[in-house]
Amino acid sequence: MDEKAIKVLITEDEARLARFMELELKHEGYDVVIAENGRIAIEKFYETSPDIMLLDLMLPELNGIEVCRRIRKESDIPIIMITAKGETMDKIAGLDSGADDYITKPFVIEELLARIRAALRRTNMEKTNGEEDILTLRNLTVDTSRHTVTFDDMEIELTKREFDLLAYLIRNKNIVITREQILNQVWGYDYFGETNIVDVYIRYLRTKIDDRFGVKFIHTIRGVGYFAKDEEQNS
Ligand code: CA
């Protein structure tokens, strides 16, 4: 089976530079998506689920730091900031906002390619460390190193957050988990949003899995929380 090409989201408002990077990356076998400003970058991020992001710092609409900050709330994909010469302070702000690395314009393409490979290698290493890769719940299989979910052999497209939530439920299958536990584990201790975000994402998962395949994986215990049930039971 062919490996799926790695998808790179390039956010760059200088059209010529964006085009140059696109051609070079495609030549290397990457899939490329271009966003010409910060707002479009966020949209394309949700639409296309890229594996890695190249993010110019100075952008119209939303700047790179703001884009990075927003994406970091949802995803830990590698983000490489592209800065202009002399933007040293901004580099630091970029790293503070959650970027993994930065590269300074003008750069040679070999350096950019090397940074991309290094960033992808780091995330792969982080993923393979720690907990087991393959989680199962009846005919549902979650592969945490490849980031895929399948029902029998049918692939299910999930966002990063949906994926993390599902993986957490399955790691704790047949155990009732409270909304607070889910928030802490899936959204992180520093999450300040509404707790009903959990219910919203449970609903997304039910739409994409339970409803689609006519099964009931995710059960609600009213006033307590949720659990993923491993054995089919007649009711
Ligand atoms: Ca720019």
PDB file of C-alpha atoms and ligand atoms in Angstrom:
ATOM      1  CA  MET A   1       0.000   0.000   0.000  1.00  0.00           C
ATOM      2  CA  ASP A   2       1.200   3.479  -0.851  1.00  0.00           C
ATOM      3  CA  GLU A   3       2.047   5.843   1.975  1.00  0.00           C
ATOM      4  CA  LYS A   4      -0.193   8.867   1.874  1.00  0.00           C
ATOM      5  CA  ALA A   5       1.775  11.967   0.894  1.00  0.00           C
ATOM      6  CA  ILE A   6       2.582  14.348   3.717  1.00  0.00           C
ATOM      7  CA  LYS A   7       0.471  17.479   3.483  1.00  0.00           C
ATOM      8  CA  VAL A   8       2.111  20.860   4.009  1.00  0.00           C
ATOM      9  CA  LEU A   9       0.053  23.989   4.612  1.00  0.00           C
ATOM     10  CA  ILE A  10       2.029  27.038   3.495  1.00  0.00           C
ATOM     11  CA  THR A  11       0.816  30.397   4.754  1.00  0.00           C
ATOM     12  CA  GLU A  12       2.630  33.152   2.919  1.00  0.00           C
ATOM     13  CA  ASP A  13       1.312  36.415   1.502  1.00  0.00           C
ATOM     14  CA  GLU A  14       4.189  36.910  -0.929  1.00  0.00           C
ATOM     15  CA  ALA A  15       2.738  35.037  -3.862  1.00  0.00           C
ATOM     16  CA  ARG A  16       6.066  34.428  -5.588  1.00  0.00           C
ATOM     17  CA  LEU A  17       7.657  32.947  -2.492  1.00  0.00           C
ATOM     18  CA  ALA A  18       4.578  30.813  -1.834  1.00  0.00           C
ATOM     19  CA  ARG A  19       4.655  29.527  -5.410  1.00  0.00           C
ATOM     20  CA  PHE A  20       8.367  28.799  -5.184  1.00  0.00           C
ATOM     21  CA  MET A  21       7.951  26.762  -2.005  1.00  0.00           C
ATOM     22  CA  GLU A  22       4.936  24.978  -3.470  1.00  0.00           C
ATOM     23  CA  LEU A  23       6.867  23.844  -6.548  1.00  0.00           C
ATOM     24  CA  GLU A  24       9.875  22.721  -4.553  1.00  0.00           C
ATOM     25  CA  LEU A  25       7.809  20.809  -2.010  1.00  0.00           C
ATOM     26  CA  LYS A  26       5.683  19.131  -4.675  1.00  0.00           C
ATOM     27  CA  HIS A  27       8.881  18.126  -6.394  1.00  0.00           C
ATOM     28  CA  GLU A  28       9.888  16.417  -3.136  1.00  0.00           C
ATOM     29  CA  GLY A  29       6.601  14.497  -3.084  1.00  0.00           C
ATOM     30  CA  TYR A  30       4.677  16.581  -0.571  1.00  0.00           C
ATOM     31  CA  ASP A  31       1.046  17.598  -0.967  1.00  0.00           C
ATOM     32  CA  VAL A  32       0.809  21.368  -0.733  1.00  0.00           C
ATOM     33  CA  VAL A  33      -1.983  23.692   0.322  1.00  0.00           C
ATOM     34  CA  ILE A  34      -1.490  27.471   0.135  1.00  0.00           C
ATOM     35  CA  ALA A  35      -3.098  30.147   2.277  1.00  0.00           C
ATOM     36  CA  GLU A  36      -2.398  33.783   1.451  1.00  0.00           C
ATOM     37  CA  ASN A  37      -3.419  35.286   4.777  1.00  0.00           C
ATOM     38  CA  GLY A  38      -3.936  34.307   8.400  1.00  0.00           C
ATOM     39  CA  ARG A  39      -7.679  33.957   8.245  1.00  0.00           C
ATOM     40  CA  ILE A  40      -7.514  31.641   5.243  1.00  0.00           C
ATOM     41  CA  ALA A  41      -4.768  29.676   7.010  1.00  0.00           C
ATOM     42  CA  ILE A  42      -7.158  28.811   9.842  1.00  0.00           C
ATOM     43  CA  GLU A  43      -9.883  27.832   7.368  1.00  0.00           C
ATOM     44  CA  LYS A  44      -7.542  25.663   5.325  1.00  0.00           C
ATOM     45  CA  PHE A  45      -6.206  24.066   8.477  1.00  0.00           C
ATOM     46  CA  TYR A  46      -9.691  22.789   9.336  1.00  0.00           C
ATOM     47  CA  GLU A  47     -10.560  21.905   5.752  1.00  0.00           C
ATOM     48  CA  THR A  48      -7.443  19.975   4.857  1.00  0.00           C
ATOM     49  CA  SER A  49      -5.913  18.613   8.122  1.00  0.00           C
ATOM     50  CA  PRO A  50      -2.283  19.252   7.152  1.00  0.00           C
ATOM     51  CA  ASP A  51       0.599  17.267   8.673  1.00  0.00           C
ATOM     52  CA  ILE A  52       2.879  20.270   9.008  1.00  0.00           C
ATOM     53  CA  MET A  53       2.581  24.015   8.618  1.00  0.00           C
ATOM     54  CA  LEU A  54       4.915  26.688   7.294  1.00  0.00           C
ATOM     55  CA  LEU A  55       3.734  29.985   8.667  1.00  0.00           C
ATOM     56  CA  ASP A  56       4.912  33.430   7.672  1.00  0.00           C
ATOM     57  CA  LEU A  57       5.039  35.799  10.628  1.00  0.00           C
ATOM     58  CA  MET A  58       3.878  39.031   9.018  1.00  0.00           C
ATOM     59  CA  LEU A  59       0.541  38.348   7.398  1.00  0.00           C
ATOM     60  CA  PRO A  60      -2.593  40.272   6.536  1.00  0.00           C
ATOM     61  CA  GLU A  61      -5.792  39.631   8.538  1.00  0.00           C
ATOM     62  CA  LEU A  62      -4.246  37.570  11.356  1.00  0.00           C
ATOM     63  CA  ASN A  63      -0.516  37.539  11.963  1.00  0.00           C
ATOM     64  CA  GLY A  64       1.482  34.330  12.223  1.00  0.00           C
ATOM     65  CA  ILE A  65       1.652  34.408  15.997  1.00  0.00           C
ATOM     66  CA  GLU A  66      -2.108  34.624  16.345  1.00  0.00           C
ATOM     67  CA  VAL A  67      -2.605  31.867  13.767  1.00  0.00           C
ATOM     68  CA  CYS A  68      -0.111  29.678  15.600  1.00  0.00           C
ATOM     69  CA  ARG A  69      -1.767  30.285  18.938  1.00  0.00           C
ATOM     70  CA  ARG A  70      -5.187  29.340  17.590  1.00  0.00           C
ATOM     71  CA  ILE A  71      -3.966  26.210  15.874  1.00  0.00           C
ATOM     72  CA  ARG A  72      -2.111  25.114  18.975  1.00  0.00           C
ATOM     73  CA  LYS A  73      -5.408  24.987  20.830  1.00  0.00           C
ATOM     74  CA  GLU A  74      -6.523  22.290  18.423  1.00  0.00           C
ATOM     75  CA  SER A  75      -3.451  20.509  17.206  1.00  0.00           C
ATOM     76  CA  ASP A  76       0.169  19.619  17.856  1.00  0.00           C
ATOM     77  CA  ILE A  77       1.247  19.418  14.224  1.00  0.00           C
ATOM     78  CA  PRO A  78       4.713  20.843  13.634  1.00  0.00           C
ATOM     79  CA  ILE A  79       4.665  24.554  12.824  1.00  0.00           C
ATOM     80  CA  ILE A  80       7.690  26.247  11.295  1.00  0.00           C
ATOM     81  CA  MET A  81       7.606  30.044  11.397  1.00  0.00           C
ATOM     82  CA  ILE A  82       9.035  32.005   8.500  1.00  0.00           C
ATOM     83  CA  THR A  83      10.477  35.301   9.653  1.00  0.00           C
ATOM     84  CA  ALA A  84      12.199  38.149   7.883  1.00  0.00           C
ATOM     85  CA  LYS A  85      15.731  39.203   8.795  1.00  0.00           C
ATOM     86  CA  GLY A  86      15.876  41.265  11.966  1.00  0.00           C
ATOM     87  CA  GLU A  87      12.584  40.078  13.449  1.00  0.00           C
ATOM     88  CA  THR A  88      14.410  38.594  16.442  1.00  0.00           C
ATOM     89  CA  MET A  89      11.863  39.627  19.035  1.00  0.00           C
ATOM     90  CA  ASP A  90       9.153  38.165  16.885  1.00  0.00           C
ATOM     91  CA  LYS A  91      11.011  34.891  16.609  1.00  0.00           C
ATOM     92  CA  ILE A  92      10.853  34.544  20.361  1.00  0.00           C
ATOM     93  CA  ALA A  93       7.174  35.436  20.367  1.00  0.00           C
ATOM     94  CA  GLY A  94       6.698  32.834  17.648  1.00  0.00           C
ATOM     95  CA  LEU A  95       8.273  30.111  19.704  1.00  0.00           C
ATOM     96  CA  ASP A  96       6.286  31.245  22.743  1.00  0.00           C
ATOM     97  CA  SER A  97       3.091  30.920  20.773  1.00  0.00           C
ATOM     98  CA  GLY A  98       3.883  27.261  20.163  1.00  0.00           C
ATOM     99  CA  ALA A  99       5.900  27.141  16.930  1.00  0.00           C
ATOM    100  CA  ASP A 100       8.410  24.294  16.766  1.00  0.00           C
ATOM    101  CA  ASP A 101      11.059  26.039  14.747  1.00  0.00           C
ATOM    102  CA  TYR A 102      11.673  29.079  12.577  1.00  0.00           C
ATOM    103  CA  ILE A 103      13.563  29.871   9.428  1.00  0.00           C
ATOM    104  CA  THR A 104      14.713  33.314   8.329  1.00  0.00           C
ATOM    105  CA  LYS A 105      14.100  34.811   4.894  1.00  0.00           C
ATOM    106  CA  PRO A 106      15.845  34.649   2.532  1.00  0.00           C
ATOM    107  CA  PHE A 107      16.580  30.940   2.894  1.00  0.00           C
ATOM    108  CA  VAL A 108      17.831  28.266   0.577  1.00  0.00           C
ATOM    109  CA  ILE A 109      15.320  25.555  -0.163  1.00  0.00           C
ATOM    110  CA  GLU A 110      17.598  22.799   1.151  1.00  0.00           C
ATOM    111  CA  GLU A 111      17.502  24.389   4.565  1.00  0.00           C
ATOM    112  CA  LEU A 112      13.719  24.558   4.543  1.00  0.00           C
ATOM    113  CA  LEU A 113      13.491  20.915   3.460  1.00  0.00           C
ATOM    114  CA  ALA A 114      15.875  19.876   6.222  1.00  0.00           C
ATOM    115  CA  ARG A 115      13.814  21.772   8.823  1.00  0.00           C
ATOM    116  CA  ILE A 116      10.635  20.095   7.584  1.00  0.00           C
ATOM    117  CA  ARG A 117      12.188  16.634   7.787  1.00  0.00           C
ATOM    118  CA  ALA A 118      13.540  17.327  11.276  1.00  0.00           C
ATOM    119  CA  ALA A 119      10.184  18.599  12.537  1.00  0.00           C
ATOM    120  CA  LEU A 120       8.350  15.574  11.129  1.00  0.00           C
ATOM    121  CA  ARG A 121      10.941  13.231  12.626  1.00  0.00           C
ATOM    122  CA  ARG A 122      10.498  14.805  16.057  1.00  0.00           C
ATOM    123  CA  THR A 123       6.719  14.370  16.014  1.00  0.00           C
ATOM    124  CA  ASN A 124       7.013  10.785  14.838  1.00  0.00           C
ATOM    125  CA  MET A 125       9.399  10.039  17.682  1.00  0.00           C
ATOM    126  CA  GLU A 126       7.076  11.611  20.228  1.00  0.00           C
ATOM    127  CA  LYS A 127       4.196   9.570  18.896  1.00  0.00           C
ATOM    128  CA  THR A 128       5.999   6.273  19.051  1.00  0.00           C
ATOM    129  CA  ASN A 129       7.182   6.855  22.600  1.00  0.00           C
ATOM    130  CA  GLY A 130       4.817   5.985  25.372  1.00  0.00           C
ATOM    131  CA  GLU A 131       1.476   4.319  25.112  1.00  0.00           C
ATOM    132  CA  GLU A 132       0.517   1.549  22.743  1.00  0.00           C
ATOM    133  CA  ASP A 133      -0.189   2.492  19.161  1.00  0.00           C
ATOM    134  CA  ILE A 134      -3.227   0.446  18.270  1.00  0.00           C
ATOM    135  CA  LEU A 135      -6.400   0.802  20.288  1.00  0.00           C
ATOM    136  CA  THR A 136      -9.483  -1.238  19.522  1.00  0.00           C
ATOM    137  CA  LEU A 137     -13.119  -1.221  20.462  1.00  0.00           C
ATOM    138  CA  ARG A 138     -15.016  -4.021  18.756  1.00  0.00           C
ATOM    139  CA  ASN A 139     -14.663  -3.288  15.012  1.00  0.00           C
ATOM    140  CA  LEU A 140     -13.231   0.161  15.602  1.00  0.00           C
ATOM    141  CA  THR A 141      -9.450   0.534  15.337  1.00  0.00           C
ATOM    142  CA  VAL A 142      -7.546   3.641  16.356  1.00  0.00           C
ATOM    143  CA  ASP A 143      -3.928   3.813  15.259  1.00  0.00           C
ATOM    144  CA  THR A 144      -2.301   6.556  17.298  1.00  0.00           C
ATOM    145  CA  SER A 145       0.989   6.524  15.437  1.00  0.00           C
ATOM    146  CA  ARG A 146      -0.553   6.786  11.973  1.00  0.00           C
ATOM    147  CA  HIS A 147      -3.454   8.884  13.245  1.00  0.00           C
ATOM    148  CA  THR A 148      -6.110   6.820  11.533  1.00  0.00           C
ATOM    149  CA  VAL A 149      -9.461   5.484  12.665  1.00  0.00           C
ATOM    150  CA  THR A 150     -11.179   2.650  10.867  1.00  0.00           C
ATOM    151  CA  PHE A 151     -14.465   0.840  11.272  1.00  0.00           C
ATOM    152  CA  ASP A 152     -13.813  -2.583   9.769  1.00  0.00           C
ATOM    153  CA  ASP A 153     -11.843  -1.319   6.776  1.00  0.00           C
ATOM    154  CA  MET A 154     -13.608   1.980   6.323  1.00  0.00           C
ATOM    155  CA  GLU A 155     -11.603   5.026   7.260  1.00  0.00           C
ATOM    156  CA  ILE A 156     -13.217   7.677   9.460  1.00  0.00           C
ATOM    157  CA  GLU A 157     -11.995  11.260   9.152  1.00  0.00           C
ATOM    158  CA  LEU A 158     -11.695  12.934  12.532  1.00  0.00           C
ATOM    159  CA  THR A 159     -10.289  16.259  13.609  1.00  0.00           C
ATOM    160  CA  LYS A 160      -7.352  16.232  15.985  1.00  0.00           C
ATOM    161  CA  ARG A 161      -9.578  16.913  18.983  1.00  0.00           C
ATOM    162  CA  GLU A 162     -12.139  14.270  18.038  1.00  0.00           C
ATOM    163  CA  PHE A 163      -9.302  11.819  17.568  1.00  0.00           C
ATOM    164  CA  ASP A 164      -7.775  12.558  20.970  1.00  0.00           C
ATOM    165  CA  LEU A 165     -11.160  12.276  22.631  1.00  0.00           C
ATOM    166  CA  LEU A 166     -11.900   8.939  20.987  1.00  0.00           C
ATOM    167  CA  ALA A 167      -8.447   7.582  21.866  1.00  0.00           C
ATOM    168  CA  TYR A 168      -8.924   8.655  25.481  1.00  0.00           C
ATOM    169  CA  LEU A 169     -12.351   6.999  25.694  1.00  0.00           C
ATOM    170  CA  ILE A 170     -11.002   3.762  24.235  1.00  0.00           C
ATOM    171  CA  ARG A 171      -7.924   3.718  26.469  1.00  0.00           C
ATOM    172  CA  ASN A 172     -10.409   3.812  29.332  1.00  0.00           C
ATOM    173  CA  LYS A 173     -13.066   1.626  27.768  1.00  0.00           C
ATOM    174  CA  ASN A 174     -15.847   0.342  30.023  1.00  0.00           C
ATOM    175  CA  ILE A 175     -14.903   2.936  32.642  1.00  0.00           C
ATOM    176  CA  VAL A 176     -17.142   5.924  33.212  1.00  0.00           C
ATOM    177  CA  ILE A 177     -15.211   9.145  32.699  1.00  0.00           C
ATOM    178  CA  THR A 178     -16.433  12.502  33.938  1.00  0.00           C
ATOM    179  CA  ARG A 179     -16.538  15.636  31.811  1.00  0.00           C
ATOM    180  CA  GLU A 180     -13.871  17.136  34.056  1.00  0.00           C
ATOM    181  CA  GLN A 181     -11.542  14.187  33.483  1.00  0.00           C
ATOM    182  CA  ILE A 182     -12.074  14.463  29.760  1.00  0.00           C
ATOM    183  CA  LEU A 183     -11.417  18.204  29.817  1.00  0.00           C
ATOM    184  CA  ASN A 184      -8.227  17.717  31.791  1.00  0.00           C
ATOM    185  CA  GLN A 185      -6.901  14.889  29.678  1.00  0.00           C
ATOM    186  CA  VAL A 186      -8.024  15.900  26.211  1.00  0.00           C
ATOM    187  CA  TRP A 187      -8.163  19.686  26.405  1.00  0.00           C
ATOM    188  CA  GLY A 188      -5.442  20.169  29.013  1.00  0.00           C
ATOM    189  CA  TYR A 189      -5.454  21.659  32.494  1.00  0.00           C
ATOM    190  CA  ASP A 190      -5.155  25.170  31.182  1.00  0.00           C
ATOM    191  CA  TYR A 191      -8.378  25.026  29.215  1.00  0.00           C
ATOM    192  CA  PHE A 192     -10.675  27.876  30.232  1.00  0.00           C
ATOM    193  CA  GLY A 193     -13.641  27.310  27.970  1.00  0.00           C
ATOM    194  CA  GLU A 194     -17.077  25.921  28.606  1.00  0.00           C
ATOM    195  CA  THR A 195     -17.316  22.380  29.992  1.00  0.00           C
ATOM    196  CA  ASN A 196     -20.120  21.626  27.553  1.00  0.00           C
ATOM    197  CA  ILE A 197     -17.474  21.588  24.824  1.00  0.00           C
ATOM    198  CA  VAL A 198     -17.112  17.920  25.824  1.00  0.00           C
ATOM    199  CA  ASP A 199     -20.758  17.245  25.001  1.00  0.00           C
ATOM    200  CA  VAL A 200     -20.350  19.005  21.684  1.00  0.00           C
ATOM    201  CA  TYR A 201     -17.402  16.808  20.720  1.00  0.00           C
ATOM    202  CA  ILE A 202     -19.130  13.646  21.945  1.00  0.00           C
ATOM    203  CA  ARG A 203     -21.942  14.588  19.584  1.00  0.00           C
ATOM    204  CA  TYR A 204     -19.482  14.995  16.711  1.00  0.00           C
ATOM    205  CA  LEU A 205     -18.058  11.536  17.400  1.00  0.00           C
ATOM    206  CA  ARG A 206     -21.518   9.993  17.574  1.00  0.00           C
ATOM    207  CA  THR A 207     -22.411  11.542  14.248  1.00  0.00           C
ATOM    208  CA  LYS A 208     -19.241  10.315  12.613  1.00  0.00           C
ATOM    209  CA  ILE A 209     -19.189   6.837  14.150  1.00  0.00           C
ATOM    210  CA  ASP A 210     -22.312   5.665  15.991  1.00  0.00           C
ATOM    211  CA  ASP A 211     -24.846   7.221  13.616  1.00  0.00           C
ATOM    212  CA  ARG A 212     -22.910   6.465  10.472  1.00  0.00           C
ATOM    213  CA  PHE A 213     -22.404   2.791  11.245  1.00  0.00           C
ATOM    214  CA  GLY A 214     -25.560   2.169  13.235  1.00  0.00           C
ATOM    215  CA  VAL A 215     -23.703   1.147  16.375  1.00  0.00           C
ATOM    216  CA  LYS A 216     -23.554   2.402  19.929  1.00  0.00           C
ATOM    217  CA  PHE A 217     -20.017   2.848  21.173  1.00  0.00           C
ATOM    218  CA  ILE A 218     -20.348   5.934  23.300  1.00  0.00           C
ATOM    219  CA  HIS A 219     -22.705   5.755  26.250  1.00  0.00           C
ATOM    220  CA  THR A 220     -23.895   8.596  28.455  1.00  0.00           C
ATOM    221  CA  ILE A 221     -24.303   8.317  32.200  1.00  0.00           C
ATOM    222  CA  ARG A 222     -26.537  11.265  32.961  1.00  0.00           C
ATOM    223  CA  GLY A 223     -25.059  13.803  35.313  1.00  0.00           C
ATOM    224  CA  VAL A 224     -21.771  11.893  35.422  1.00  0.00           C
ATOM    225  CA  GLY A 225     -20.083  11.511  32.071  1.00  0.00           C
ATOM    226  CA  TYR A 226     -19.397   9.077  29.291  1.00  0.00           C
ATOM    227  CA  PHE A 227     -17.908   5.709  28.544  1.00  0.00           C
ATOM    228  CA  ALA A 228     -16.982   3.623  25.533  1.00  0.00           C
ATOM    229  CA  LYS A 229     -18.511   0.192  25.759  1.00  0.00           C
ATOM    230  CA  ASP A 230     -16.556  -2.733  24.477  1.00  0.00           C
ATOM    231  CA  GLU A 231     -19.073  -5.574  24.358  1.00  0.00           C
ATOM    232  CA  GLU A 232     -22.210  -5.590  22.348  1.00  0.00           C
ATOM    233  CA  GLN A 233     -25.168  -6.307  24.582  1.00  0.00           C
ATOM    234  CA  ASN A 234     -28.751  -7.000  23.734  1.00  0.00           C
ATOM    235  CA  SER A 235     -31.062  -4.561  25.303  1.00  0.00           C
TER     236      SER A 235
HETATM  237 CA    CA B   1       4.657  38.333   4.919  1.00  0.00          CA
END
